[in-house]
Amino acid sequence: MSKFSDKLKRLHQSRVRALEASEAEGPKGVFLAEDVAHDAAEAAQVDAAPDELRLLERNWRPEHQHGRYRVGEMAQSGFGQSFDGQLSLLKDFPPESLGFFDIETSGLGADSVAFCIGLGTWSSGEFRLKQWVMTRPELEAESLEGFAAELERLSGIVSFNGKTFDVPRVQGRATHHGLADPFRNLVHLDLLVVARSLLGRKDGLSLGDLERQFLMYFRHGDVPGSQAPLRWKECVEGKGYTAIEALVTHNAFDVLSLAGLLHHFGALDGPDVVRPSKVAKPVRDTELSRDLRKLSERPHRMLIKKGRKDAGAVRGVVPVPDVRNSFGERLADLRHTYGLKKAAGETEDAVACLHELVSLSPTNAFALLELAKHYEAIGDAELAAHFRGRLKF
């Protein structure tokens, strides 16, 4: 059995176990969008004793699908010529010179530690993630030194709310340990600032909001970052790495989403959008949903207008449904959109809908059968067999 098939088999078995547990407890569980495509990411961990720093590395290949975009598309930001405002900070930087950065901390106080530091970078179209993970506060200086060494080859750093939280926290902890400021030579782009400018917002917006509406990436069953203090407490009180492992995974997809959002914002038709309008009153949820939906569809429209159909945006962008729709409505929307895309001959978008269906509903017979037929038609026997095998469940 090939390495690829073995990974798919292990992934499938874990999903079946999770589904059985979910059914025993009540309603069926909903899984991450990586349910099918996680084999595209290779994860490796440097062996570490319980009291040593862990370095985890993961590569996402260009064909890996993260919401509406493939990783290879996300590497093509394309904002250098058209976008002013915040994004123009990085206009002269090639993708390989950028780092995407996020941390998980033991709390919000000045003495809290960053027990997980994630840094994503581009290399030959692949997105490569390194995470420095510690299980004891005494390892913090070593973690910060490793992170700082990786930053030395970069020119810019991208974060979400990094201006207010991540960067000051790391700088403060570096000072505490007598280390130099790791960001001293870097240009910093905070995507929360960009998103608020685009939407004319002075406050609010979470990374999850932007993932769902701009990237069509839905997390279900994910451990929220707000649980970090409790998980860290359990970690140092005896549970060790297993207590924070889910947060390490959460951090990994936070970092990958930063790359997706930078690509998406870079595809917008810049100057007229990036300049924020005055906010006279708080934006209601319904207005925010509508505005997010308009912005999520705009990149494709503007690229078509410019004659850049191959400039990295998904061809034939699927309108983004309101995230407050019921789960059943979401599945129905995806199935309907699949039919439209298939009829229009837009195979890639149609298949993306099927993968999203399966990621949300792992036993969806319609999606599994259609995926099996698709991969049989293009000669991918391994994937075809995988999806036909899942029809048994």
XYZ file of C-alpha atoms in Angstrom:
393
model
C 0.000 0.000 0.000
C 1.327 3.442 -0.926
C 2.050 6.106 1.660
C -0.802 8.162 0.192
C -3.319 5.326 0.521
C -2.149 4.533 4.025
C -2.726 8.143 5.094
C -6.207 8.173 3.617
C -7.039 4.921 5.361
C -5.870 6.199 8.744
C -7.737 9.476 8.246
C -10.899 7.640 7.282
C -10.701 5.310 10.285
C -10.294 8.239 12.671
C -13.319 9.970 11.142
C -15.406 6.798 11.437
C -14.487 6.468 15.121
C -15.369 10.110 15.714
C -18.666 9.708 13.871
C -19.590 6.611 15.899
C -18.845 8.458 19.130
C -20.882 11.430 17.941
C -23.870 9.251 17.038
C -23.730 7.611 20.455
C -23.903 11.019 22.111
C -26.641 12.512 19.937
C -26.592 14.516 16.689
C -23.981 13.699 14.089
C -20.715 15.528 14.349
C -19.440 17.982 11.781
C -15.818 17.829 10.717
C -13.133 20.182 9.561
C -12.843 20.943 5.871
C -9.555 18.982 5.922
C -11.525 15.711 6.323
C -10.640 14.637 2.792
C -7.690 16.816 1.816
C -5.558 16.509 4.949
C -3.315 14.007 3.164
C -1.985 16.993 1.209
C -0.250 18.221 4.355
C 2.743 16.345 5.696
C 3.329 16.726 9.419
C 6.534 15.844 11.207
C 7.523 16.283 14.817
C 10.990 16.427 16.284
C 11.027 13.797 19.019
C 11.035 15.469 22.400
C 11.068 14.332 25.972
C 8.232 15.721 28.124
C 10.494 18.490 29.424
C 11.937 19.530 26.049
C 10.835 22.019 23.421
C 8.868 20.505 20.553
C 9.391 21.680 16.999
C 6.621 20.648 14.635
C 6.819 21.057 10.870
C 4.041 20.710 8.315
C 4.000 21.297 4.558
C 0.863 22.027 2.546
C 1.314 21.213 -1.130
C 0.046 23.533 -3.909
C -2.956 21.297 -4.655
C -4.262 21.347 -1.074
C -7.682 23.021 -0.854
C -8.259 25.442 2.026
C -11.815 26.664 1.671
C -12.286 28.303 -1.726
C -8.563 28.483 -2.621
C -5.814 26.024 -3.345
C -2.521 26.620 -1.591
C -0.819 27.234 -4.936
C -3.260 30.062 -5.651
C -2.722 31.594 -2.237
C 0.975 32.102 -3.002
C 0.013 34.499 -5.828
C -0.969 37.619 -3.914
C -0.915 39.985 -6.895
C -1.548 43.121 -4.846
C 1.664 44.965 -5.605
C 0.407 46.933 -8.595
C -3.168 47.774 -7.636
C -3.574 47.985 -3.885
C -2.711 51.003 -1.778
C -3.254 51.539 1.934
C -2.106 48.845 4.369
C -1.473 46.150 1.767
C 0.998 48.356 -0.095
C 3.386 47.814 2.820
C 4.300 44.501 1.220
C 4.090 45.457 -2.454
C 7.774 44.871 -3.219
C 8.121 41.636 -1.263
C 8.149 38.234 -3.012
C 6.080 35.539 -1.268
C 9.198 33.763 0.010
C 10.150 36.839 2.058
C 6.890 36.878 4.052
C 6.054 35.091 7.285
C 2.545 34.373 8.613
C 2.488 34.411 12.379
C 0.137 33.461 15.224
C 0.537 32.498 18.881
C -1.390 30.684 21.601
C -0.829 32.027 25.106
C -1.409 30.962 28.691
C -3.476 34.079 29.385
C -3.811 37.798 28.756
C -1.583 39.140 31.530
C 1.886 40.568 30.971
C 3.474 37.495 32.553
C 1.610 34.969 30.386
C 3.720 32.849 28.050
C 3.334 32.007 24.362
C 3.346 28.222 24.630
C 2.775 27.785 20.876
C 4.312 30.013 18.193
C 3.334 29.263 14.596
C 5.195 30.647 11.573
C 4.207 29.883 7.984
C 6.376 30.656 4.953
C 6.321 30.008 1.218
C 8.807 27.738 -0.565
C 8.400 26.614 -4.197
C 4.623 26.991 -4.043
C 4.320 25.005 -0.814
C 3.198 26.529 2.455
C 5.553 25.441 5.207
C 4.650 25.753 8.864
C 6.929 25.593 11.876
C 5.554 25.569 15.405
C 7.527 25.954 18.594
C 5.552 24.240 21.349
C 6.552 24.057 24.993
C 5.044 22.207 27.923
C 6.875 24.103 30.671
C 7.397 27.874 31.050
C 11.130 27.326 31.545
C 11.383 26.499 27.826
C 10.140 29.905 26.674
C 13.548 31.505 26.011
C 14.598 28.574 23.825
C 11.315 28.800 21.905
C 11.717 32.540 21.313
C 15.309 32.092 20.138
C 14.267 29.478 17.581
C 11.447 31.679 16.312
C 13.707 34.744 16.071
C 16.280 32.794 14.068
C 13.631 31.923 11.462
C 12.558 35.562 11.176
C 16.060 36.722 10.256
C 15.644 35.621 6.626
C 12.281 37.380 6.206
C 11.361 40.941 5.242
C 7.722 41.093 6.338
C 5.366 39.493 8.821
C 1.576 39.011 8.491
C -0.699 38.576 11.505
C -4.295 38.895 12.660
C -4.611 41.370 15.532
C -0.839 41.169 15.838
C -0.425 44.903 16.380
C -2.453 44.769 19.553
C -1.692 41.288 20.851
C 0.784 38.878 19.225
C 3.702 41.194 18.456
C 3.678 43.139 21.764
C 3.360 39.863 23.683
C 6.367 38.268 21.983
C 8.387 41.478 22.270
C 7.612 41.680 25.983
C 8.584 38.087 26.631
C 11.791 38.507 24.623
C 12.709 41.530 26.757
C 11.932 39.519 29.889
C 14.513 36.933 28.838
C 17.100 39.509 27.765
C 16.620 38.785 24.052
C 16.529 41.252 21.163
C 13.231 42.280 19.571
C 12.662 39.540 16.942
C 10.567 41.913 14.791
C 13.038 44.807 14.754
C 13.881 44.497 11.037
C 10.460 43.459 9.730
C 7.529 45.240 8.106
C 4.324 44.150 9.831
C 0.898 43.826 8.174
C -2.050 43.237 10.496
C -4.932 41.746 8.490
C -7.445 42.787 11.144
C -6.613 46.414 10.318
C -7.117 45.663 6.611
C -10.440 43.899 7.204
C -11.799 46.727 9.338
C -10.794 49.237 6.674
C -12.523 47.240 3.966
C -15.719 47.019 5.975
C -15.647 50.460 7.580
C -15.538 48.873 11.012
C -13.889 50.305 14.117
C -14.122 47.160 16.189
C -15.253 43.567 16.114
C -14.455 40.842 13.550
C -12.825 37.532 14.375
C -10.581 35.397 12.213
C -13.407 32.858 12.066
C -15.778 35.512 10.645
C -13.361 36.224 7.811
C -12.621 32.542 7.172
C -16.293 31.713 6.716
C -17.220 34.636 4.502
C -14.078 35.353 2.488
C -12.510 31.877 2.295
C -15.657 29.715 2.534
C -13.769 27.793 5.204
C -15.928 26.422 8.007
C -14.477 25.088 11.241
C -16.632 22.705 13.246
C -15.476 20.936 16.382
C -12.424 23.192 16.540
C -11.005 24.132 19.937
C -11.305 27.934 20.285
C -8.264 29.924 21.300
C -10.173 31.137 24.355
C -9.568 27.714 25.908
C -5.798 28.195 25.785
C -5.370 29.297 29.440
C -7.319 26.301 30.763
C -5.522 23.838 28.468
C -2.133 25.283 29.438
C -3.002 24.901 33.131
C -3.850 21.240 32.533
C -0.622 20.824 30.571
C 1.689 22.072 33.323
C -0.283 20.272 36.031
C 0.487 16.866 34.597
C -1.349 16.162 31.350
C 1.559 17.412 29.265
C 1.398 17.888 25.505
C -1.902 16.038 25.065
C -3.687 18.865 26.902
C -2.656 21.455 24.310
C -2.438 19.312 21.165
C -5.830 20.444 19.840
C -4.771 24.080 20.258
C -1.611 23.380 18.266
C -3.823 22.152 15.406
C -6.039 25.221 15.833
C -2.932 27.407 15.559
C -1.807 25.632 12.384
C -5.021 26.431 10.527
C -5.041 29.988 11.875
C -1.686 30.504 10.178
C -2.801 28.899 6.905
C -5.901 31.103 6.859
C -3.717 34.215 7.116
C -2.139 33.281 3.786
C -5.575 32.711 2.265
C -6.879 36.061 3.476
C -3.837 37.948 2.200
C -4.400 36.409 -1.228
C -8.107 37.243 -1.140
C -7.632 40.837 -0.033
C -4.899 41.283 -2.625
C -7.325 40.291 -5.373
C -9.725 43.085 -4.460
C -9.696 46.115 -6.739
C -7.800 48.195 -4.221
C -7.863 51.928 -3.734
C -11.600 52.544 -3.781
C -12.207 49.676 -1.370
C -9.348 49.986 1.079
C -10.073 53.559 2.127
C -12.409 53.264 5.115
C -15.600 55.234 5.254
C -16.728 56.981 8.428
C -18.776 54.794 10.714
C -21.702 56.786 12.067
C -23.260 53.878 13.915
C -22.425 50.235 14.699
C -22.929 47.908 11.758
C -25.773 45.482 12.364
C -25.120 41.757 11.906
C -27.335 41.633 8.820
C -25.434 44.517 7.241
C -22.094 42.931 8.077
C -23.138 39.638 6.520
C -24.252 41.418 3.341
C -21.079 43.489 3.105
C -18.848 40.476 3.692
C -20.696 38.568 0.991
C -20.225 41.398 -1.518
C -16.515 41.636 -0.767
C -16.023 37.887 -1.001
C -17.446 37.891 -4.543
C -15.657 41.048 -5.727
C -12.181 39.613 -6.517
C -13.480 37.384 -9.291
C -15.624 40.127 -10.817
C -12.727 42.585 -10.897
C -10.286 40.040 -12.311
C -12.732 39.222 -15.097
C -13.130 42.965 -15.737
C -9.366 43.277 -16.103
C -9.113 40.233 -18.352
C -7.219 38.270 -15.680
C -9.285 35.106 -15.533
C -6.260 33.052 -14.486
C -4.955 35.460 -11.872
C -5.551 33.160 -8.938
C -9.218 33.701 -8.096
C -11.541 30.737 -8.277
C -13.293 30.754 -11.623
C -17.024 31.257 -11.243
C -17.036 32.270 -7.594
C -19.840 30.626 -5.644
C -22.007 33.167 -3.761
C -21.318 32.821 -0.053
C -24.356 31.804 2.001
C -25.180 33.488 5.287
C -23.271 31.616 7.985
C -26.378 31.690 10.177
C -28.187 29.336 7.794
C -28.973 25.959 9.304
C -26.611 23.073 8.710
C -29.165 21.363 6.476
C -29.570 24.503 4.371
C -25.802 24.699 3.964
C -25.695 21.141 2.613
C -28.610 21.851 0.288
C -26.904 25.003 -0.996
C -23.712 23.077 -1.745
C -25.567 20.316 -3.585
C -27.505 22.860 -5.643
C -24.337 24.790 -6.475
C -22.615 21.547 -7.464
C -25.379 20.878 -9.993
C -25.050 24.361 -11.479
C -21.268 24.146 -11.740
C -21.363 20.685 -13.268
C -23.930 21.781 -15.851
C -21.768 24.795 -16.716
C -18.715 22.593 -17.243
C -16.859 24.196 -14.311
C -15.450 20.914 -13.044
C -12.960 22.251 -10.499
C -15.568 24.326 -8.693
C -18.059 21.461 -8.829
C -15.574 19.059 -7.242
C -14.745 21.634 -4.574
C -18.442 21.678 -3.628
C -18.415 17.888 -3.284
C -15.367 17.944 -1.043
C -17.006 20.563 1.156
C -20.140 18.414 1.340
C -18.119 15.413 2.478
C -16.132 17.446 4.972
C -19.355 18.698 6.573
C -21.272 15.426 6.234
C -18.797 12.489 6.088
C -21.486 9.891 5.236
C -23.200 11.909 2.495
C -23.860 9.179 -0.063
C -24.554 11.574 -2.939
C -21.251 13.427 -2.556
C -19.233 10.248 -1.976
C -20.632 8.595 -5.092
C -20.124 11.682 -7.260
C -16.525 12.010 -6.050
C -15.873 8.346 -6.779
C -17.238 8.787 -10.315
C -15.159 11.932 -10.839
C -11.885 10.325 -9.808
C -12.641 7.222 -11.870
C -13.209 9.472 -14.888
C -9.836 11.204 -14.502
C -7.980 7.962 -13.820
C -7.221 8.392 -10.112
C -7.966 4.857 -8.951
C -6.782 5.346 -5.365
C -9.085 8.251 -4.602
C -11.962 6.626 -6.469
C -11.580 3.492 -4.346
C -11.330 5.585 -1.197
C -14.649 7.341 -1.777
C -16.425 4.163 -2.922
C -15.157 2.476 0.219
C -16.668 5.174 2.360
C -20.098 4.496 0.854
C -20.247 1.455 3.127
C -20.614 3.765 6.057
